[in-house]
Amino acid sequence: MPYVVTDHCTGCRYTECVTVCPVECFHIDDDMTYIDPDNCIDCGGCVPACPVGAIQPSYLLSPDQQKWIEINRRRSAETPVVTMRLTPLAGADERKRALGL
């Protein structure tokens, strides 16, 4: 899996990443987005688009973040594709500040 959405997305669900994805690999649930590893083409365009730094290359994940590889794989198979920017979750700006961003 080239890129992975991590826990920084939880409670924010900014979807700027979706608008730059050329292959529609993002999926969404009530709390966050996920990247479908079978559709991601490893372009990296989503990384700078994420305002909370939630998207990371899988090979750079720390050991405690490795679980997000499987979470993205599983949840992308269970959730609908998102193809347009949505309003962030209520409290997203507070979560962003809490993350120090």
PDB file of N, CA, C and O in Angstrom, residues 5 8-9 14 16-17 45-55 101:
ATOM      1  N   VAL A   5      -4.045   6.557   5.329  1.00  0.00           N
ATOM      2  CA  VAL A   5      -4.651   7.581   6.179  1.00  0.00           C
ATOM      3  C   VAL A   5      -4.517   7.095   7.620  1.00  0.00           C
ATOM      4  O   VAL A   5      -4.872   5.959   7.935  1.00  0.00           O
ATOM      5  N   HIS A   8      -4.740  10.836  12.521  1.00  0.00           N
ATOM      6  CA  HIS A   8      -4.906  12.291  12.498  1.00  0.00           C
ATOM      7  C   HIS A   8      -6.200  12.692  11.789  1.00  0.00           C
ATOM      8  O   HIS A   8      -6.727  13.768  12.041  1.00  0.00           O
ATOM      9  N   CYS A   9      -6.713  11.837  10.931  1.00  0.00           N
ATOM     10  CA  CYS A   9      -7.957  12.131  10.206  1.00  0.00           C
ATOM     11  C   CYS A   9      -9.194  11.942  11.095  1.00  0.00           C
ATOM     12  O   CYS A   9     -10.223  12.563  10.866  1.00  0.00           O
ATOM     13  N   TYR A  14     -11.360  16.085   6.929  1.00  0.00           N
ATOM     14  CA  TYR A  14     -11.177  17.042   5.838  1.00  0.00           C
ATOM     15  C   TYR A  14     -11.081  16.216   4.559  1.00  0.00           C
ATOM     16  O   TYR A  14     -10.513  15.133   4.556  1.00  0.00           O
ATOM     17  N   GLU A  16      -9.975  17.516   1.412  1.00  0.00           N
ATOM     18  CA  GLU A  16      -9.181  18.153   0.368  1.00  0.00           C
ATOM     19  C   GLU A  16      -8.408  17.103  -0.431  1.00  0.00           C
ATOM     20  O   GLU A  16      -8.187  17.243  -1.633  1.00  0.00           O
ATOM     21  N   CYS A  17      -8.008  16.027   0.237  1.00  0.00           N
ATOM     22  CA  CYS A  17      -7.265  14.939  -0.403  1.00  0.00           C
ATOM     23  C   CYS A  17      -8.044  14.326  -1.559  1.00  0.00           C
ATOM     24  O   CYS A  17      -7.478  13.939  -2.582  1.00  0.00           O
ATOM     25  N   GLY A  45      -0.139  13.027  -4.451  1.00  0.00           N
ATOM     26  CA  GLY A  45      -0.806  14.325  -4.485  1.00  0.00           C
ATOM     27  C   GLY A  45      -1.636  14.625  -3.258  1.00  0.00           C
ATOM     28  O   GLY A  45      -1.819  15.780  -2.882  1.00  0.00           O
ATOM     29  N   CYS A  46      -2.124  13.595  -2.610  1.00  0.00           N
ATOM     30  CA  CYS A  46      -2.979  13.770  -1.442  1.00  0.00           C
ATOM     31  C   CYS A  46      -2.210  14.212  -0.196  1.00  0.00           C
ATOM     32  O   CYS A  46      -2.780  14.837   0.697  1.00  0.00           O
ATOM     33  N   VAL A  47      -0.945  13.897  -0.131  1.00  0.00           N
ATOM     34  CA  VAL A  47      -0.164  14.174   1.080  1.00  0.00           C
ATOM     35  C   VAL A  47      -0.147  15.668   1.416  1.00  0.00           C
ATOM     36  O   VAL A  47      -0.529  16.056   2.524  1.00  0.00           O
ATOM     37  N   PRO A  48       0.277  16.548   0.510  1.00  0.00           N
ATOM     38  CA  PRO A  48       0.275  17.974   0.853  1.00  0.00           C
ATOM     39  C   PRO A  48      -1.122  18.578   0.943  1.00  0.00           C
ATOM     40  O   PRO A  48      -1.302  19.642   1.540  1.00  0.00           O
ATOM     41  N   ALA A  49      -2.117  17.914   0.375  1.00  0.00           N
ATOM     42  CA  ALA A  49      -3.491  18.430   0.411  1.00  0.00           C
ATOM     43  C   ALA A  49      -4.146  18.255   1.770  1.00  0.00           C
ATOM     44  O   ALA A  49      -5.093  18.967   2.097  1.00  0.00           O
ATOM     45  N   CYS A  50      -3.653  17.320   2.571  1.00  0.00           N
ATOM     46  CA  CYS A  50      -4.267  17.040   3.875  1.00  0.00           C
ATOM     47  C   CYS A  50      -3.849  18.094   4.897  1.00  0.00           C
ATOM     48  O   CYS A  50      -2.672  18.193   5.233  1.00  0.00           O
ATOM     49  N   PRO A  51      -4.799  18.861   5.434  1.00  0.00           N
ATOM     50  CA  PRO A  51      -4.444  19.929   6.373  1.00  0.00           C
ATOM     51  C   PRO A  51      -4.014  19.453   7.760  1.00  0.00           C
ATOM     52  O   PRO A  51      -3.538  20.243   8.560  1.00  0.00           O
ATOM     53  N   VAL A  52      -4.174  18.160   8.043  1.00  0.00           N
ATOM     54  CA  VAL A  52      -3.771  17.651   9.356  1.00  0.00           C
ATOM     55  C   VAL A  52      -2.655  16.611   9.268  1.00  0.00           C
ATOM     56  O   VAL A  52      -2.342  15.934  10.244  1.00  0.00           O
ATOM     57  N   GLY A  53      -2.058  16.460   8.106  1.00  0.00           N
ATOM     58  CA  GLY A  53      -0.944  15.525   7.955  1.00  0.00           C
ATOM     59  C   GLY A  53      -1.312  14.084   8.227  1.00  0.00           C
ATOM     60  O   GLY A  53      -0.490  13.311   8.723  1.00  0.00           O
ATOM     61  N   ALA A  54      -2.528  13.700   7.887  1.00  0.00           N
ATOM     62  CA  ALA A  54      -3.005  12.349   8.196  1.00  0.00           C
ATOM     63  C   ALA A  54      -2.554  11.296   7.197  1.00  0.00           C
ATOM     64  O   ALA A  54      -2.651  10.114   7.477  1.00  0.00           O
ATOM     65  N   ILE A  55      -2.054  11.713   6.035  1.00  0.00           N
ATOM     66  CA  ILE A  55      -1.700  10.753   4.990  1.00  0.00           C
ATOM     67  C   ILE A  55      -0.187  10.582   4.953  1.00  0.00           C
ATOM     68  O   ILE A  55       0.555  11.556   4.813  1.00  0.00           O
ATOM     69  N   LEU A 101      -1.540  21.918  14.669  1.00  0.00           N
ATOM     70  CA  LEU A 101      -1.450  22.373  13.278  1.00  0.00           C
ATOM     71  C   LEU A 101      -2.280  23.615  13.030  1.00  0.00           C
ATOM     72  O   LEU A 101      -3.164  23.941  13.717  1.00  0.00           O
TER      73      LEU A 101
END
